Short mmCIF file of C-alpha atoms in Angstrom, two decimals:
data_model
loop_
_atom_site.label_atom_id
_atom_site.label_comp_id
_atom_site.label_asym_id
_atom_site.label_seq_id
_atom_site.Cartn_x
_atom_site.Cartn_y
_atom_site.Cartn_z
CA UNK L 1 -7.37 5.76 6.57
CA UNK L 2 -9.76 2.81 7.46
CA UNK L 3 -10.26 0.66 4.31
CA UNK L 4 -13.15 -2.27 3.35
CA UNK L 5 -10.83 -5.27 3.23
CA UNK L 6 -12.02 -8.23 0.59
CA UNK L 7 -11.09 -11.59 0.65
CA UNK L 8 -10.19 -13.84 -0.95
CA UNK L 9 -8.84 -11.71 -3.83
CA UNK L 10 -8.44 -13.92 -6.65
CA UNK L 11 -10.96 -17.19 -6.36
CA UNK L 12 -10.94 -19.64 -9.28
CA UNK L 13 -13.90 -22.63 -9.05
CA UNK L 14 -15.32 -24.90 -11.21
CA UNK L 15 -18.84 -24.84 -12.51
CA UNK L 16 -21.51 -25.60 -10.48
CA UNK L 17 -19.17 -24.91 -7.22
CA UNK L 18 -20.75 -22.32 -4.66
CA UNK L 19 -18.53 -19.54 -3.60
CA UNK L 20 -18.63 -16.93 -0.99
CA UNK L 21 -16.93 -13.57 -0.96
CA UNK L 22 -15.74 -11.96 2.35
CA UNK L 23 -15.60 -8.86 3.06
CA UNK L 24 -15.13 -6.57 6.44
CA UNK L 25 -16.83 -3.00 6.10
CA UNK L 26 -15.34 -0.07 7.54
CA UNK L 27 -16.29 -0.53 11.40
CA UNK L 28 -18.89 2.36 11.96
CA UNK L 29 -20.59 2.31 8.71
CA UNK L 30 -23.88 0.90 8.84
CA UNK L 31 -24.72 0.39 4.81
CA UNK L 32 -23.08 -2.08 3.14
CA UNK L 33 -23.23 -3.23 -0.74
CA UNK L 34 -21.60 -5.73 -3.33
CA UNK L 35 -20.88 -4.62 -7.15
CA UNK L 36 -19.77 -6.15 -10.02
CA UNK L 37 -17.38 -5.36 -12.61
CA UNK L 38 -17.20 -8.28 -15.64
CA UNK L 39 -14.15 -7.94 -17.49
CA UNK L 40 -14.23 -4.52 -19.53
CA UNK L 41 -17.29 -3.57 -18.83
CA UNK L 42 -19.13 -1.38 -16.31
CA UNK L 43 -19.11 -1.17 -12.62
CA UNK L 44 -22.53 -2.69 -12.11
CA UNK L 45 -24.80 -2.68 -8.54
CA UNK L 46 -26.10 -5.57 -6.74
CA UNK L 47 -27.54 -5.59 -3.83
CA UNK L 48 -27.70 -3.14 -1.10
CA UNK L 49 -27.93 -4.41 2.87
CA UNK L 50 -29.30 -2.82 5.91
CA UNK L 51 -29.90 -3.74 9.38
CA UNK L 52 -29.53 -7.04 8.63
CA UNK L 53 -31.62 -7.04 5.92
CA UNK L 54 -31.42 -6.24 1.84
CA UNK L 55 -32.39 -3.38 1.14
CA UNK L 56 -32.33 -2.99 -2.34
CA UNK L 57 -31.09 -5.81 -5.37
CA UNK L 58 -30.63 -5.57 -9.05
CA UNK L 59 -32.11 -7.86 -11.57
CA UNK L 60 -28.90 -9.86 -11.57
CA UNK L 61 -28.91 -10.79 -8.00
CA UNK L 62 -31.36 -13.14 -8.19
CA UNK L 63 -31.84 -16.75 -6.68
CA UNK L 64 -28.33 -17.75 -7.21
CA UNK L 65 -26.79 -15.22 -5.17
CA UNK L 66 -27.51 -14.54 -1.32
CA UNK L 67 -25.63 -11.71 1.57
CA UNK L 68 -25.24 -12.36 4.99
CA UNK L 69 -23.50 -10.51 7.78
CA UNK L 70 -22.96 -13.61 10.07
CA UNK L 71 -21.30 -11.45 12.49
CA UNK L 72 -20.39 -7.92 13.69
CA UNK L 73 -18.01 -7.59 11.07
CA UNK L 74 -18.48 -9.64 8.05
CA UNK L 75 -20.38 -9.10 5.18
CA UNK L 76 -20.24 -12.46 2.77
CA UNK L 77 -22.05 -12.93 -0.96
CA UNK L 78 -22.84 -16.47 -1.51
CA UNK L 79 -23.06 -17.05 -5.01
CA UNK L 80 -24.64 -21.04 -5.53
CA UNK L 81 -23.76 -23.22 -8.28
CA UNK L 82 -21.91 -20.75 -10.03
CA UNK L 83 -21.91 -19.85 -13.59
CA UNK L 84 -19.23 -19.39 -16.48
CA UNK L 85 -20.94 -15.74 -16.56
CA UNK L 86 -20.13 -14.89 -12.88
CA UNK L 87 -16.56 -14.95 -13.75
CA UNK L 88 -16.08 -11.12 -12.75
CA UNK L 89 -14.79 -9.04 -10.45
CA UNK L 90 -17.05 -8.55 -7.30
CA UNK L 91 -16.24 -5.29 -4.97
CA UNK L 92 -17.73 -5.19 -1.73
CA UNK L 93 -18.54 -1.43 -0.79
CA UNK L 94 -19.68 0.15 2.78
CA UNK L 95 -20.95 3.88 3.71
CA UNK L 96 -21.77 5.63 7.19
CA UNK L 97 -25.27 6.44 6.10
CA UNK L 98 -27.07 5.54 3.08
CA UNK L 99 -27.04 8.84 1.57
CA UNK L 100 -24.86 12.13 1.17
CA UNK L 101 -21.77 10.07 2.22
CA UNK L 102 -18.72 8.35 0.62
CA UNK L 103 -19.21 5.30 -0.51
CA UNK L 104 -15.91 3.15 0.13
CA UNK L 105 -15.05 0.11 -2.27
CA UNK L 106 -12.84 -2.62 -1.51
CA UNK L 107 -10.04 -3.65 -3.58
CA UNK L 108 -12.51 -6.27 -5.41
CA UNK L 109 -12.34 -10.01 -5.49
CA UNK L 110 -11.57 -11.74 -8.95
CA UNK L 111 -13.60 -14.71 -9.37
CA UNK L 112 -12.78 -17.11 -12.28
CA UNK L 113 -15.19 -19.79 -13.16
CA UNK L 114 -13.96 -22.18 -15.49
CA UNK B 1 -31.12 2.53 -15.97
CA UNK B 2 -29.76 5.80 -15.18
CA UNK B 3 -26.19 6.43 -15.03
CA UNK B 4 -23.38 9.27 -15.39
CA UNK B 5 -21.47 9.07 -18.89
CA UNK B 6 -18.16 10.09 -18.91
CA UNK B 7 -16.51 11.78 -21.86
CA UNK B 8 -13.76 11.35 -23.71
CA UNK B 9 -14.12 7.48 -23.44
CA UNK B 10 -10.48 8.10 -23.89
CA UNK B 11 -8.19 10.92 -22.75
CA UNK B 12 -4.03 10.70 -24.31
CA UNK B 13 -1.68 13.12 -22.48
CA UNK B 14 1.68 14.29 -21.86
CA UNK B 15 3.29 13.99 -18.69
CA UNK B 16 2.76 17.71 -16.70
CA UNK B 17 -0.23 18.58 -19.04
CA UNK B 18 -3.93 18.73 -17.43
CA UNK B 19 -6.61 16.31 -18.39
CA UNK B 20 -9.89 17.27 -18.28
CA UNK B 21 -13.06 15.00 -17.87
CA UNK B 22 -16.79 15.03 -18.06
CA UNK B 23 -20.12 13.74 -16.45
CA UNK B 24 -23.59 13.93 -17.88
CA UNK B 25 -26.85 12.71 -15.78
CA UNK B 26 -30.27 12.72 -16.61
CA UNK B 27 -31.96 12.93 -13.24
CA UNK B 28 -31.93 15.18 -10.25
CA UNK B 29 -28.87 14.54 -7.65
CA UNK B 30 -27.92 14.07 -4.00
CA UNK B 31 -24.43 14.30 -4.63
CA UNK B 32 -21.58 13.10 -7.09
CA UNK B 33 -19.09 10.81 -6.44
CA UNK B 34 -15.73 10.65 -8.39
CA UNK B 35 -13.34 7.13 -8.96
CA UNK B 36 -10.22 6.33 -9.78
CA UNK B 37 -9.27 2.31 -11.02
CA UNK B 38 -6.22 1.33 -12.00
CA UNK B 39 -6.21 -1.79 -14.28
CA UNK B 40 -7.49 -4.74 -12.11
CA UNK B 41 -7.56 -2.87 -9.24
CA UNK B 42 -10.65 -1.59 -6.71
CA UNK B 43 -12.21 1.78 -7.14
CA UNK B 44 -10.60 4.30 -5.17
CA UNK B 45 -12.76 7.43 -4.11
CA UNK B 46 -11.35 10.58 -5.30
CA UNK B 47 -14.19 13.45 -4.43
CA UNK B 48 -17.58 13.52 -2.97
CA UNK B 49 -19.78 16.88 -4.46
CA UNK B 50 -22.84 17.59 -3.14
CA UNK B 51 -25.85 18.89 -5.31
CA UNK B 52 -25.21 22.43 -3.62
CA UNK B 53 -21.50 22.64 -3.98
CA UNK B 54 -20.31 24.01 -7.37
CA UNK B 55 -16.83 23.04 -6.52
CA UNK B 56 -14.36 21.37 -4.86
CA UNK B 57 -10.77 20.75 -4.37
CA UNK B 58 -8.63 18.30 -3.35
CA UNK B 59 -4.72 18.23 -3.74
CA UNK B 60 -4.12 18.09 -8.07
CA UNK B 61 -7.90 17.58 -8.42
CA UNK B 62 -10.97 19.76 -9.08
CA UNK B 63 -14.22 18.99 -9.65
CA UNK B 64 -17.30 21.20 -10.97
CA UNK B 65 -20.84 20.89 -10.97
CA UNK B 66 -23.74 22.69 -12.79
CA UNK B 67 -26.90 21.14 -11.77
CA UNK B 68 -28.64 23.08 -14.21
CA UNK B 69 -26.93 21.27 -17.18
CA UNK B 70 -26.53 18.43 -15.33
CA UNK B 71 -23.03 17.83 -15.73
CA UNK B 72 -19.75 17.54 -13.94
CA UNK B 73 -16.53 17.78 -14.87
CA UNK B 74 -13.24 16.53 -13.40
CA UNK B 75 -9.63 17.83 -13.91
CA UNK B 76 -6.67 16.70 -12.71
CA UNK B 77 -3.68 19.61 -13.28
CA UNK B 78 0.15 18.42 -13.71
CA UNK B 79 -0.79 15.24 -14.69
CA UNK B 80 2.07 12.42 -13.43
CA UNK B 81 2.31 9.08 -15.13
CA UNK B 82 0.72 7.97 -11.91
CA UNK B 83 -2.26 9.38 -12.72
CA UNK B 84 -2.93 6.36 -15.76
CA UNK B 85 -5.84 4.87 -14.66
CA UNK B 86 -9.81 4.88 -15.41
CA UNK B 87 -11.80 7.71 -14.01
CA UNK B 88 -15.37 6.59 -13.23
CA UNK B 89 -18.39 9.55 -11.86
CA UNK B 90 -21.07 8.23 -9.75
CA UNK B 91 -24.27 9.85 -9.44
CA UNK B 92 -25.97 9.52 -6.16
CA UNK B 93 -29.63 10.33 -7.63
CA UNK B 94 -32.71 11.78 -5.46
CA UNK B 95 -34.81 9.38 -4.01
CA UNK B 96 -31.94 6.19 -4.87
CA UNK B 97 -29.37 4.66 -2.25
CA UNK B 98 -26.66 3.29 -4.70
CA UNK B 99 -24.37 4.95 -7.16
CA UNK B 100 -25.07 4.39 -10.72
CA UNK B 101 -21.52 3.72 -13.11
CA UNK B 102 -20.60 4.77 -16.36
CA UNK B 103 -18.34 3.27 -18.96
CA UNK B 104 -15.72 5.53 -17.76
CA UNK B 105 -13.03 8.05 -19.18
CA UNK B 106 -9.38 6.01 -19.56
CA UNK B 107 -6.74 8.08 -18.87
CA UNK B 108 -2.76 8.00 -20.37
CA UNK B 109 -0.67 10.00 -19.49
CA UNK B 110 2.90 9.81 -21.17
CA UNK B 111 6.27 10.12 -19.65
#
């Protein structure tokens, strides 16, 4: 069964380092989104992206963080000068159209800011 | 925001027995998307039910939905030790584009 791959999966930076997250969608979908899980607590949205363009963020994804699909099969989150409160895991998440179909995570990537 | 909320928050079993879980929403659906995670792990889907289904089926799993309560339930039957793990619903809601998360139901099941 295809699968949204993640990369790296365990990242551990220092504060104030900018990180980006990797991620390759499943090949025909067309929506593509990043979550957030900090440990023990919810799953929680970020941003959703579009024909090359966001189409929808949460109050957390603000300045600090940024998406890009630099290519036909990458979809990255840049997260700038990063915080002791990123530390989370981030799942990267893609779906054939934006509604009334499966939304597929990725196995997540663990980011640990210290 | 609005969410699904799972209940139990915690769910103890024996091996072979059937655990049963449930969904509340507040708002009006698309469809309802069901999760496993195992600890540390990603989300893996388990079953996609639309707002005009009233159930589905898939292998040890079933999954109901009453739109007119507004709930959803999930059970899995013959419950394996495999099956440990945190179950997680995800409302898609009318007129939104992501899934919403609850806190999620944690599942044990015993040898």
């Amino acid at each position: 069964e295809p699968e949204v791959t993640q990369t790296p999966s365990h990242q551990v930076t220092q504060m104030g380092q900018e990180v980006i997250l990797r991620c390759v969608p499943i090949s025909n979908h067309l929506y593509f989104y990043w979550y957030r899980q900090i440990l023990g607590q919810k799953v929680e949205f970020l941003v959703s992206f579009y024909n090359n363009e966001i189409s929808e963020k949460s109050e957390i994804f603000d300045d600090q963080f940024s998406v890009e699909r630099p290519d036909g099969s990458n979809f990255t989150l840049k997260i700038r000068s990063t915080k002791l409160e990123d530390s989370a895991m981030y799942f990267c998440a893609s779906s054939e159209i934006q509604s009334g179909n499966t939304i597929y995570f990725g196995e997540g990537s663990w980011l640990t800011v210290v | 925001s609005q969410q699904g909320e799972e209940d139990p928050q915690a769910l103890s079993i024996q091996e072979g027995e059937n655990a049963t879980m449930n969904c509340s929403y507040k708002t009006s659906i698309n469809n309802l998307q069901w999760y496993r995670q195992n600890s540390g792990r990603g989300l893996v889907h388990l079953i996609l039910i639309r707002s005009n289904e009233r159930e589905k089926h898939s292998g040890r799993l079933r999954v109901t939905l009453d739109t007119s309560k507004k709930s959803s339930s999930l059970l899995i039957t013959a419950s394996r030790a495999a099956d440990t793990a945190s179950y997680f619903c995800a409302p898609l809601f009318t007129n939104d584009y992501k899934l919403s998360f609850g806190a999620g139901t944690t599942v044990t099941v015993r040898a």
